[in-house]
Structure formats: C-alpha cells, structure tokens
Amino acid sequence: MYEELLSLDDVRINFSAEGMHIINVVLAFVMFGVALGIRPSMFVEVFRKPKSMLVGLLSQIVGLPLVTFILIAVFHEYLTPMVSMGMILVAACPGGNISNFISQLSKANVELSVSLTAVVTLLAIFITPLNFALWGNMYVTFIDGMAATALRDLHIDVWQMFETVFLLLGVPLILGMLTAHYLPRVADKLKKPLQYLSIVFFILMVVLAFGNNISLFVKHIKWIFLIVLVHNGMALLTGYGLSSVFGLPRKDRRTVTIETGIQNSGLGLVLLFNPKIFPPELATGGMLFVTAWWGIWHIISGLSLAALFNRRSAGRGQESNGSD
C-alpha cells in the first residue's frame, strides 16, 4: 500500500498564471454565493443560545484536526508523507459550501448551519494556515521523522497562506453578506445559480487537474477511497460524538455532524495549486489525490447521511427531539 501511494506523488499539476487567476476568481464567486444566503437576523437566535455554535466550532477547529492527527499516528506505517499532509490540509479547511444544502435536506438546524459556515469561514482566514502549520509540523516532528526528507522543499508560509485564504474567502464572504443585507432581491436571484456553480466548479477543477493522470487515479483509487472513507467517517463521528456529549438538541446535533464532515476541499485544491505555497518542485501528488477525492466523497456521504436522518425522523415523528 505504501509503495503504491508513494507513486502518486509523481503527479504534477501545472496551471498558467492566467489559469490560476481564473480558478481564484471562480472560487471567490462561489464563496460570494455562499454569503448571499446569510442574513444578520440568522445570528441573533444562535448567539442568544451559543452552546451549539461553540460545540460546532470546537468540533471543526479542534476536534477534526486532532482526530486526523490520531488517525495518521495510528496508520503512519501505511500512509505516505504527502497523503498524511493531504489529510491534515483537508482537516484545516473550513466547512464546505454544500453543508447548508445538506443540512436542509437532513431537516437539521439550517440557521445554525449557515451561522457556522459564516463564522468558521471567517475564522479560516487565520485558523486554516495556523492549523495546517501546527499539525503539519507536529506530524514531521513526532510521527514520521523520515517525512522531513520528503517535505524538505515545503516551508509552510503561514502569512502567504493567510493572504490567499483572506482574498479567496474573507473578501467574498463580506461582500456577499453586504449584498444580502442591502440588496436582498439581487441576493435571492443569484443564490441558487451560484450554488450550482460551486458543484460544477469543483468537478471542473478535478477534471483539469487529473485529466492527464486518470489511469493512475483509477489504478490507486481503492487506497484513496479507503483512506477518505475512514477519514470522512471519523469526521462525521467526531461531530456527532461531541454534540451528543454536550447534549445538543437533535437538529443541532445533525448540523454539527454535517458541518464537521463536509470540508471546503475546493479551497484545499486552490492552495495546492498556488506555487507560492506549494512550490512546483515539491511532489504533492498524494495531497492532491486525497483532497480531490474528499470533495467528491463528502457529497456522497452527506446525501447518504441526509437520507438516513430523514428515515429516522420518519420513524420517530418530525417533532421528536430525542436521539438519532
């Protein structure tokens, strides 16, 4: 398994400067679309009862990276340095932009979902670079000293990552919220099309990135599939477990589970494509494959989870606030 995963690192993804600009602009529009659904009134009730918000933040910002680190520590003999760093990168990203849609399908607390998406995305400007640097350095220091050789060209530039995340997430999110507040009719018209654009955009990125390496992807998909399946499953369990421990209501528990299990893999890919953060001479194929497949798989797992939640709701009655 280790040798097969190691062969993925040779995959090289090269975009022209113009191509990277296009990708960055489209991602910014996607995040702008996410913010169009955010209204200040949504925050009022959530912050009156902040327990669920705080548990959701704890689950995403601390719980998921910690569980990821433990997974890597347990299976480090089977995971290559780049695959491990890919898992850390995904865990450091904020929640994915389809989480609100999945929460709606799951009959979860949509207001909490939107609020968590907004707050975590804003915090990601600082948290994503810091979490990736923290857990990445801990991985090299405490788990796999040999990884230092594989990662010798990777110098985690926190400020460069901060700048990129701020431009791609922070600015569009603020502009989207302002548009939703001052131009609500425009926001309502744009929200749906931009939501669909986000899914098309991610699929297009994956196709562009791996179109020339499809045979390699198919050959090793069994291992990437297994890794992401376990990682995503543990992410969902982390959200569900923490929200259960803190005694959150059923709808809030569902929301925290979904928010923890759906990550913004598109941001992860854009960061990987940025030569100022990950230099071209660095063999990041393992990171790319993990991040790309996470973005595909969490849609499948999210829709499956929504179906499961709805089935359990039908069995108990819609107004029940008992355990799922």
mmCIF file of C-alpha atoms in Angstrom:
data_model
loop_
_atom_site.group_PDB
_atom_site.id
_atom_site.type_symbol
_atom_site.label_atom_id
_atom_site.label_comp_id
_atom_site.label_asym_id
_atom_site.label_seq_id
_atom_site.Cartn_x
_atom_site.Cartn_y
_atom_site.Cartn_z
ATOM 1 C CA MET A 1 0.000 0.000 0.000
ATOM 2 C CA TYR A 2 2.751 2.438 0.996
ATOM 3 C CA GLU A 3 4.658 1.971 -2.263
ATOM 4 C CA GLU A 4 1.507 2.357 -4.341
ATOM 5 C CA LEU A 5 0.581 5.576 -2.571
ATOM 6 C CA LEU A 6 4.137 6.830 -2.973
ATOM 7 C CA SER A 7 3.802 6.586 -6.755
ATOM 8 C CA LEU A 8 1.009 9.187 -6.646
ATOM 9 C CA ASP A 9 3.472 11.873 -5.575
ATOM 10 C CA ASP A 10 4.944 11.997 -9.072
ATOM 11 C CA VAL A 11 1.758 13.585 -10.418
ATOM 12 C CA ARG A 12 2.432 17.187 -11.416
ATOM 13 C CA ILE A 13 -0.274 19.809 -11.852
ATOM 14 C CA ASN A 14 0.822 22.918 -13.695
ATOM 15 C CA PHE A 15 -1.506 25.832 -14.331
ATOM 16 C CA SER A 16 -0.529 29.011 -16.134
ATOM 17 C CA ALA A 17 -0.765 32.293 -14.251
ATOM 18 C CA GLU A 18 -3.915 33.111 -16.240
ATOM 19 C CA GLY A 19 -5.414 29.720 -15.383
ATOM 20 C CA MET A 20 -4.743 30.252 -11.674
ATOM 21 C CA HIS A 21 -6.359 33.708 -11.817
ATOM 22 C CA ILE A 22 -9.485 32.202 -13.355
ATOM 23 C CA ILE A 23 -9.656 29.480 -10.689
ATOM 24 C CA ASN A 24 -9.202 32.026 -7.903
ATOM 25 C CA VAL A 25 -11.893 34.316 -9.297
ATOM 26 C CA VAL A 26 -14.376 31.454 -9.671
ATOM 27 C CA LEU A 27 -13.713 30.241 -6.104
ATOM 28 C CA ALA A 28 -14.231 33.792 -4.863
ATOM 29 C CA PHE A 29 -17.603 33.892 -6.681
ATOM 30 C CA VAL A 30 -18.539 30.563 -5.094
ATOM 31 C CA MET A 31 -17.848 31.941 -1.612
ATOM 32 C CA PHE A 32 -19.735 35.115 -2.536
ATOM 33 C CA GLY A 33 -22.689 32.876 -3.388
ATOM 34 C CA VAL A 34 -22.463 31.136 -0.007
ATOM 35 C CA ALA A 35 -22.599 34.521 1.758
ATOM 36 C CA LEU A 36 -25.721 35.575 -0.172
ATOM 37 C CA GLY A 37 -27.763 33.234 1.997
ATOM 38 C CA ILE A 38 -26.555 34.824 5.225
ATOM 39 C CA ARG A 39 -28.756 37.371 6.974
ATOM 40 C CA PRO A 40 -27.818 39.154 10.205
ATOM 41 C CA SER A 41 -31.119 38.019 11.726
ATOM 42 C CA MET A 42 -29.920 34.412 11.478
ATOM 43 C CA PHE A 43 -27.191 35.105 14.017
ATOM 44 C CA VAL A 44 -29.451 36.582 16.693
ATOM 45 C CA GLU A 45 -31.120 33.410 17.963
ATOM 46 C CA VAL A 46 -27.969 31.343 17.579
ATOM 47 C CA PHE A 47 -25.890 33.724 19.678
ATOM 48 C CA ARG A 48 -28.636 34.004 22.293
ATOM 49 C CA LYS A 49 -28.082 30.295 22.865
ATOM 50 C CA PRO A 50 -24.398 29.938 21.929
ATOM 51 C CA LYS A 51 -23.849 26.395 23.190
ATOM 52 C CA SER A 52 -24.475 24.730 19.816
ATOM 53 C CA MET A 53 -22.344 27.303 17.998
ATOM 54 C CA LEU A 54 -19.437 26.778 20.404
ATOM 55 C CA VAL A 55 -19.672 22.981 20.122
ATOM 56 C CA GLY A 56 -19.731 23.273 16.318
ATOM 57 C CA LEU A 57 -16.650 25.483 16.346
ATOM 58 C CA LEU A 58 -14.877 23.126 18.746
ATOM 59 C CA SER A 59 -15.703 20.148 16.536
ATOM 60 C CA GLN A 60 -14.434 21.747 13.319
ATOM 61 C CA ILE A 61 -11.464 23.763 14.540
ATOM 62 C CA VAL A 62 -10.080 21.418 17.209
ATOM 63 C CA GLY A 63 -11.856 18.053 17.033
ATOM 64 C CA LEU A 64 -11.366 17.209 13.345
ATOM 65 C CA PRO A 65 -7.650 18.162 13.147
ATOM 66 C CA LEU A 66 -6.965 16.250 16.378
ATOM 67 C CA VAL A 67 -8.794 13.119 15.178
ATOM 68 C CA THR A 68 -6.951 13.412 11.849
ATOM 69 C CA PHE A 69 -3.615 13.544 13.650
ATOM 70 C CA ILE A 70 -4.537 10.468 15.726
ATOM 71 C CA LEU A 71 -5.561 8.576 12.565
ATOM 72 C CA ILE A 72 -2.258 9.419 10.899
ATOM 73 C CA ALA A 73 -0.335 8.396 14.034
ATOM 74 C CA VAL A 74 -2.105 5.020 14.202
ATOM 75 C CA PHE A 75 -1.667 4.214 10.488
ATOM 76 C CA HIS A 76 1.589 6.070 9.767
ATOM 77 C CA GLU A 77 3.310 2.888 8.550
ATOM 78 C CA TYR A 78 0.801 2.701 5.686
ATOM 79 C CA LEU A 79 0.385 6.402 4.876
ATOM 80 C CA THR A 80 2.975 8.324 2.880
ATOM 81 C CA PRO A 81 4.041 11.823 3.996
ATOM 82 C CA MET A 82 2.091 13.513 1.199
ATOM 83 C CA VAL A 83 -1.101 11.548 1.798
ATOM 84 C CA SER A 84 -0.827 12.374 5.509
ATOM 85 C CA MET A 85 -0.297 16.064 4.763
ATOM 86 C CA GLY A 86 -3.285 15.962 2.412
ATOM 87 C CA MET A 87 -5.450 14.687 5.272
ATOM 88 C CA ILE A 88 -4.132 17.481 7.508
ATOM 89 C CA LEU A 89 -4.838 20.089 4.818
ATOM 90 C CA VAL A 90 -8.434 18.931 4.412
ATOM 91 C CA ALA A 91 -8.940 18.982 8.192
ATOM 92 C CA ALA A 92 -7.551 22.531 8.342
ATOM 93 C CA CYS A 93 -10.010 23.843 5.737
ATOM 94 C CA PRO A 94 -13.362 25.359 6.784
ATOM 95 C CA GLY A 95 -16.682 23.624 6.242
ATOM 96 C CA GLY A 96 -17.777 23.020 2.673
ATOM 97 C CA ASN A 97 -20.244 25.289 0.926
ATOM 98 C CA ILE A 98 -22.790 22.487 0.337
ATOM 99 C CA SER A 99 -23.197 21.847 4.075
ATOM 100 C CA ASN A 100 -26.159 24.262 4.270
ATOM 101 C CA PHE A 101 -27.917 22.360 1.479
ATOM 102 C CA ILE A 102 -27.252 19.001 3.171
ATOM 103 C CA SER A 103 -28.494 20.406 6.496
ATOM 104 C CA GLN A 104 -31.712 21.493 4.804
ATOM 105 C CA LEU A 105 -32.201 18.030 3.310
ATOM 106 C CA SER A 106 -31.489 16.471 6.714
ATOM 107 C CA LYS A 107 -34.112 18.623 8.475
ATOM 108 C CA ALA A 108 -31.290 19.922 10.665
ATOM 109 C CA ASN A 109 -30.927 23.427 12.130
ATOM 110 C CA VAL A 110 -30.310 25.391 8.930
ATOM 111 C CA GLU A 111 -29.838 28.703 10.774
ATOM 112 C CA LEU A 112 -27.083 27.094 12.863
ATOM 113 C CA SER A 113 -25.561 25.596 9.714
ATOM 114 C CA VAL A 114 -25.455 28.959 7.924
ATOM 115 C CA SER A 115 -24.084 30.693 11.013
ATOM 116 C CA LEU A 116 -21.371 28.053 11.479
ATOM 117 C CA THR A 117 -20.422 28.285 7.798
ATOM 118 C CA ALA A 118 -20.094 32.057 8.055
ATOM 119 C CA VAL A 119 -18.149 32.105 11.333
ATOM 120 C CA VAL A 120 -15.849 29.180 10.510
ATOM 121 C CA THR A 121 -15.120 30.596 7.055
ATOM 122 C CA LEU A 122 -14.203 33.985 8.519
ATOM 123 C CA LEU A 123 -12.063 32.317 11.205
ATOM 124 C CA ALA A 124 -10.447 30.164 8.495
ATOM 125 C CA ILE A 125 -8.536 33.241 7.360
ATOM 126 C CA PHE A 126 -6.425 32.680 10.473
ATOM 127 C CA ILE A 127 -7.238 29.121 11.534
ATOM 128 C CA THR A 128 -6.537 27.289 8.243
ATOM 129 C CA PRO A 129 -2.892 28.475 7.934
ATOM 130 C CA LEU A 130 -2.243 28.013 11.666
ATOM 131 C CA ASN A 131 -3.856 24.563 11.887
ATOM 132 C CA PHE A 132 -2.019 23.309 8.812
ATOM 133 C CA ALA A 133 1.289 24.619 10.132
ATOM 134 C CA LEU A 134 0.675 23.290 13.660
ATOM 135 C CA TRP A 135 -0.413 19.770 12.802
ATOM 136 C CA GLY A 136 1.911 19.501 9.792
ATOM 137 C CA ASN A 137 4.935 20.363 11.911
ATOM 138 C CA MET A 138 3.749 18.006 14.666
ATOM 139 C CA TYR A 139 3.466 15.221 12.095
ATOM 140 C CA VAL A 140 7.056 15.697 10.948
ATOM 141 C CA THR A 141 8.368 16.103 14.497
ATOM 142 C CA PHE A 142 6.533 13.357 16.364
ATOM 143 C CA ILE A 143 5.218 10.806 13.869
ATOM 144 C CA ASP A 144 7.477 10.442 10.870
ATOM 145 C CA GLY A 145 10.973 11.895 11.033
ATOM 146 C CA MET A 146 11.581 10.433 7.561
ATOM 147 C CA ALA A 147 8.893 12.792 6.257
ATOM 148 C CA ALA A 148 11.314 15.667 6.727
ATOM 149 C CA THR A 149 13.205 14.424 3.656
ATOM 150 C CA ALA A 150 10.066 14.139 1.523
ATOM 151 C CA LEU A 151 8.904 17.567 2.709
ATOM 152 C CA ARG A 152 12.263 19.350 2.571
ATOM 153 C CA ASP A 153 11.012 21.766 -0.099
ATOM 154 C CA LEU A 154 7.857 22.574 1.855
ATOM 155 C CA HIS A 155 8.235 25.609 4.056
ATOM 156 C CA ILE A 156 4.797 26.309 5.467
ATOM 157 C CA ASP A 157 4.430 30.030 4.854
ATOM 158 C CA VAL A 158 1.645 30.967 7.252
ATOM 159 C CA TRP A 159 1.448 34.564 6.021
ATOM 160 C CA GLN A 160 1.266 33.598 2.343
ATOM 161 C CA MET A 161 -1.485 31.111 3.138
ATOM 162 C CA PHE A 162 -3.238 33.737 5.261
ATOM 163 C CA GLU A 163 -3.138 36.204 2.373
ATOM 164 C CA THR A 164 -4.539 33.640 -0.071
ATOM 165 C CA VAL A 165 -7.323 32.484 2.247
ATOM 166 C CA PHE A 166 -8.269 36.078 3.098
ATOM 167 C CA LEU A 167 -8.585 37.049 -0.562
ATOM 168 C CA LEU A 168 -10.460 33.876 -1.553
ATOM 169 C CA LEU A 169 -12.747 33.551 1.472
ATOM 170 C CA GLY A 170 -12.800 36.669 3.619
ATOM 171 C CA VAL A 171 -13.381 39.353 0.997
ATOM 172 C CA PRO A 172 -16.105 37.459 -0.965
ATOM 173 C CA LEU A 173 -17.860 36.497 2.280
ATOM 174 C CA ILE A 174 -18.009 40.104 3.496
ATOM 175 C CA LEU A 175 -19.179 41.363 0.087
ATOM 176 C CA GLY A 176 -21.826 38.638 -0.109
ATOM 177 C CA MET A 177 -23.203 39.452 3.323
ATOM 178 C CA LEU A 178 -23.345 43.147 2.463
ATOM 179 C CA THR A 179 -25.171 42.330 -0.774
ATOM 180 C CA ALA A 180 -27.650 40.114 1.105
ATOM 181 C CA HIS A 181 -28.295 42.928 3.594
ATOM 182 C CA TYR A 182 -28.595 45.897 1.226
ATOM 183 C CA LEU A 183 -29.743 44.162 -1.986
ATOM 184 C CA PRO A 184 -31.836 41.191 -0.805
ATOM 185 C CA ARG A 185 -33.673 40.755 -4.145
ATOM 186 C CA VAL A 186 -30.397 40.550 -6.059
ATOM 187 C CA ALA A 187 -29.071 38.087 -3.483
ATOM 188 C CA ASP A 188 -32.124 35.842 -3.823
ATOM 189 C CA LYS A 189 -31.766 35.732 -7.627
ATOM 190 C CA LEU A 190 -28.048 34.928 -7.530
ATOM 191 C CA LYS A 191 -28.012 32.446 -4.659
ATOM 192 C CA LYS A 192 -29.275 29.340 -6.479
ATOM 193 C CA PRO A 193 -27.189 29.720 -9.673
ATOM 194 C CA LEU A 194 -24.019 30.269 -7.649
ATOM 195 C CA GLN A 195 -24.813 27.228 -5.510
ATOM 196 C CA TYR A 196 -24.912 25.061 -8.629
ATOM 197 C CA LEU A 197 -21.770 26.797 -9.895
ATOM 198 C CA SER A 198 -19.892 25.637 -6.803
ATOM 199 C CA ILE A 199 -20.511 21.965 -7.629
ATOM 200 C CA VAL A 200 -19.660 22.428 -11.318
ATOM 201 C CA PHE A 201 -16.548 24.387 -10.366
ATOM 202 C CA PHE A 202 -15.190 21.648 -8.115
ATOM 203 C CA ILE A 203 -15.812 18.909 -10.686
ATOM 204 C CA LEU A 204 -14.127 21.046 -13.350
ATOM 205 C CA MET A 205 -11.100 21.577 -11.117
ATOM 206 C CA VAL A 206 -10.756 17.848 -10.538
ATOM 207 C CA VAL A 207 -11.065 17.121 -14.277
ATOM 208 C CA LEU A 208 -8.489 19.768 -15.203
ATOM 209 C CA ALA A 209 -6.101 18.616 -12.503
ATOM 210 C CA PHE A 210 -6.261 14.879 -13.129
ATOM 211 C CA GLY A 211 -7.334 14.594 -16.759
ATOM 212 C CA ASN A 212 -3.831 13.509 -17.796
ATOM 213 C CA ASN A 213 -3.461 11.146 -14.852
ATOM 214 C CA ILE A 214 -6.795 9.356 -14.932
ATOM 215 C CA SER A 215 -5.203 5.898 -15.348
ATOM 216 C CA LEU A 216 -3.056 6.450 -12.270
ATOM 217 C CA PHE A 217 -6.098 7.605 -10.323
ATOM 218 C CA VAL A 218 -8.140 4.546 -11.343
ATOM 219 C CA LYS A 219 -5.239 2.242 -10.521
ATOM 220 C CA HIS A 220 -4.889 3.507 -6.951
ATOM 221 C CA ILE A 221 -8.433 4.650 -6.201
ATOM 222 C CA LYS A 222 -9.000 1.685 -3.883
ATOM 223 C CA TRP A 223 -6.480 3.033 -1.366
ATOM 224 C CA ILE A 224 -7.512 6.684 -1.704
ATOM 225 C CA PHE A 225 -11.159 5.603 -1.421
ATOM 226 C CA LEU A 226 -10.425 3.651 1.776
ATOM 227 C CA ILE A 227 -8.398 6.480 3.341
ATOM 228 C CA VAL A 228 -11.005 9.143 2.603
ATOM 229 C CA LEU A 229 -13.855 6.816 3.631
ATOM 230 C CA VAL A 230 -12.284 6.290 7.068
ATOM 231 C CA HIS A 231 -11.215 9.937 7.446
ATOM 232 C CA ASN A 232 -14.629 11.308 6.468
ATOM 233 C CA GLY A 233 -16.386 8.742 8.623
ATOM 234 C CA MET A 234 -14.304 9.780 11.633
ATOM 235 C CA ALA A 235 -15.087 13.439 10.867
ATOM 236 C CA LEU A 236 -18.820 12.714 10.942
ATOM 237 C CA LEU A 237 -18.448 10.681 14.132
ATOM 238 C CA THR A 238 -16.454 13.499 15.720
ATOM 239 C CA GLY A 239 -19.260 15.975 15.079
ATOM 240 C CA TYR A 240 -21.942 13.568 16.240
ATOM 241 C CA GLY A 241 -19.970 12.422 19.276
ATOM 242 C CA LEU A 242 -19.107 15.894 20.562
ATOM 243 C CA SER A 243 -22.617 17.239 20.048
ATOM 244 C CA SER A 244 -24.029 14.182 21.861
ATOM 245 C CA VAL A 245 -21.598 14.563 24.776
ATOM 246 C CA PHE A 246 -22.672 18.185 25.192
ATOM 247 C CA GLY A 247 -26.344 17.218 24.980
ATOM 248 C CA LEU A 248 -27.317 19.279 21.924
ATOM 249 C CA PRO A 249 -30.872 19.007 20.541
ATOM 250 C CA ARG A 250 -31.452 16.581 17.676
ATOM 251 C CA LYS A 251 -31.487 19.225 14.922
ATOM 252 C CA ASP A 252 -28.333 20.903 16.234
ATOM 253 C CA ARG A 253 -26.605 17.530 16.584
ATOM 254 C CA ARG A 254 -27.326 16.785 12.955
ATOM 255 C CA THR A 255 -25.997 20.188 11.898
ATOM 256 C CA VAL A 256 -22.718 19.845 13.807
ATOM 257 C CA THR A 257 -22.248 16.345 12.347
ATOM 258 C CA ILE A 258 -22.742 17.626 8.804
ATOM 259 C CA GLU A 259 -20.600 20.740 9.275
ATOM 260 C CA THR A 260 -17.699 18.645 10.600
ATOM 261 C CA GLY A 261 -17.939 16.028 7.853
ATOM 262 C CA ILE A 262 -18.165 18.382 4.858
ATOM 263 C CA GLN A 263 -14.977 20.341 4.199
ATOM 264 C CA ASN A 264 -14.086 23.024 1.651
ATOM 265 C CA SER A 265 -11.875 20.798 -0.499
ATOM 266 C CA GLY A 266 -12.031 23.373 -3.292
ATOM 267 C CA LEU A 267 -10.039 25.753 -1.118
ATOM 268 C CA GLY A 268 -7.586 22.946 -0.375
ATOM 269 C CA LEU A 269 -7.019 22.340 -4.083
ATOM 270 C CA VAL A 270 -6.584 26.043 -4.818
ATOM 271 C CA LEU A 271 -3.963 26.276 -2.058
ATOM 272 C CA LEU A 272 -2.179 23.251 -3.535
ATOM 273 C CA PHE A 273 -2.193 24.868 -6.980
ATOM 274 C CA ASN A 274 -0.560 28.032 -5.584
ATOM 275 C CA PRO A 275 3.191 27.834 -6.375
ATOM 276 C CA LYS A 276 3.981 30.411 -3.674
ATOM 277 C CA ILE A 277 2.687 27.997 -1.027
ATOM 278 C CA PHE A 278 3.498 24.623 -2.579
ATOM 279 C CA PRO A 279 6.449 25.025 -4.983
ATOM 280 C CA PRO A 280 6.312 23.082 -8.285
ATOM 281 C CA GLU A 281 9.392 21.048 -7.351
ATOM 282 C CA LEU A 282 7.530 19.596 -4.379
ATOM 283 C CA ALA A 283 5.904 16.260 -5.242
ATOM 284 C CA THR A 284 2.378 16.879 -3.899
ATOM 285 C CA GLY A 285 0.502 14.219 -5.877
ATOM 286 C CA GLY A 286 -0.609 12.354 -2.742
ATOM 287 C CA MET A 287 -2.039 15.539 -1.251
ATOM 288 C CA LEU A 288 -3.860 16.356 -4.479
ATOM 289 C CA PHE A 289 -5.498 12.945 -4.784
ATOM 290 C CA VAL A 290 -6.708 12.915 -1.168
ATOM 291 C CA THR A 291 -8.055 16.476 -1.348
ATOM 292 C CA ALA A 292 -9.799 15.941 -4.701
ATOM 293 C CA TRP A 293 -11.464 12.671 -3.704
ATOM 294 C CA TRP A 294 -12.574 14.174 -0.368
ATOM 295 C CA GLY A 295 -14.515 16.805 -2.330
ATOM 296 C CA ILE A 296 -16.322 14.129 -4.302
ATOM 297 C CA TRP A 297 -16.877 11.693 -1.457
ATOM 298 C CA HIS A 298 -18.280 14.173 1.079
ATOM 299 C CA ILE A 299 -21.125 14.938 -1.332
ATOM 300 C CA ILE A 300 -21.982 11.228 -1.480
ATOM 301 C CA SER A 301 -21.635 10.722 2.280
ATOM 302 C CA GLY A 302 -23.583 13.935 3.009
ATOM 303 C CA LEU A 303 -26.533 12.909 0.819
ATOM 304 C CA SER A 304 -26.464 9.395 2.308
ATOM 305 C CA LEU A 305 -26.454 10.840 5.823
ATOM 306 C CA ALA A 306 -29.384 13.109 4.943
ATOM 307 C CA ALA A 307 -31.350 10.082 3.725
ATOM 308 C CA LEU A 308 -30.533 8.222 6.955
ATOM 309 C CA PHE A 309 -31.551 11.168 9.139
ATOM 310 C CA ASN A 310 -34.840 11.546 7.254
ATOM 311 C CA ARG A 311 -35.595 7.862 7.580
ATOM 312 C CA ARG A 312 -35.034 8.016 11.345
ATOM 313 C CA SER A 313 -37.167 11.153 11.593
ATOM 314 C CA ALA A 314 -39.997 9.429 9.764
ATOM 315 C CA GLY A 315 -39.802 6.587 12.246
ATOM 316 C CA ARG A 316 -39.881 8.808 15.340
ATOM 317 C CA GLY A 317 -42.055 11.712 14.182
ATOM 318 C CA GLN A 318 -40.886 15.090 12.976
ATOM 319 C CA GLU A 319 -41.286 16.910 16.299
ATOM 320 C CA SER A 320 -39.340 14.457 18.398
ATOM 321 C CA ASN A 321 -36.171 15.883 19.904
ATOM 322 C CA GLY A 322 -34.805 12.538 21.001
ATOM 323 C CA SER A 323 -31.598 10.857 19.927
ATOM 324 C CA ASP A 324 -30.992 9.952 16.285
#
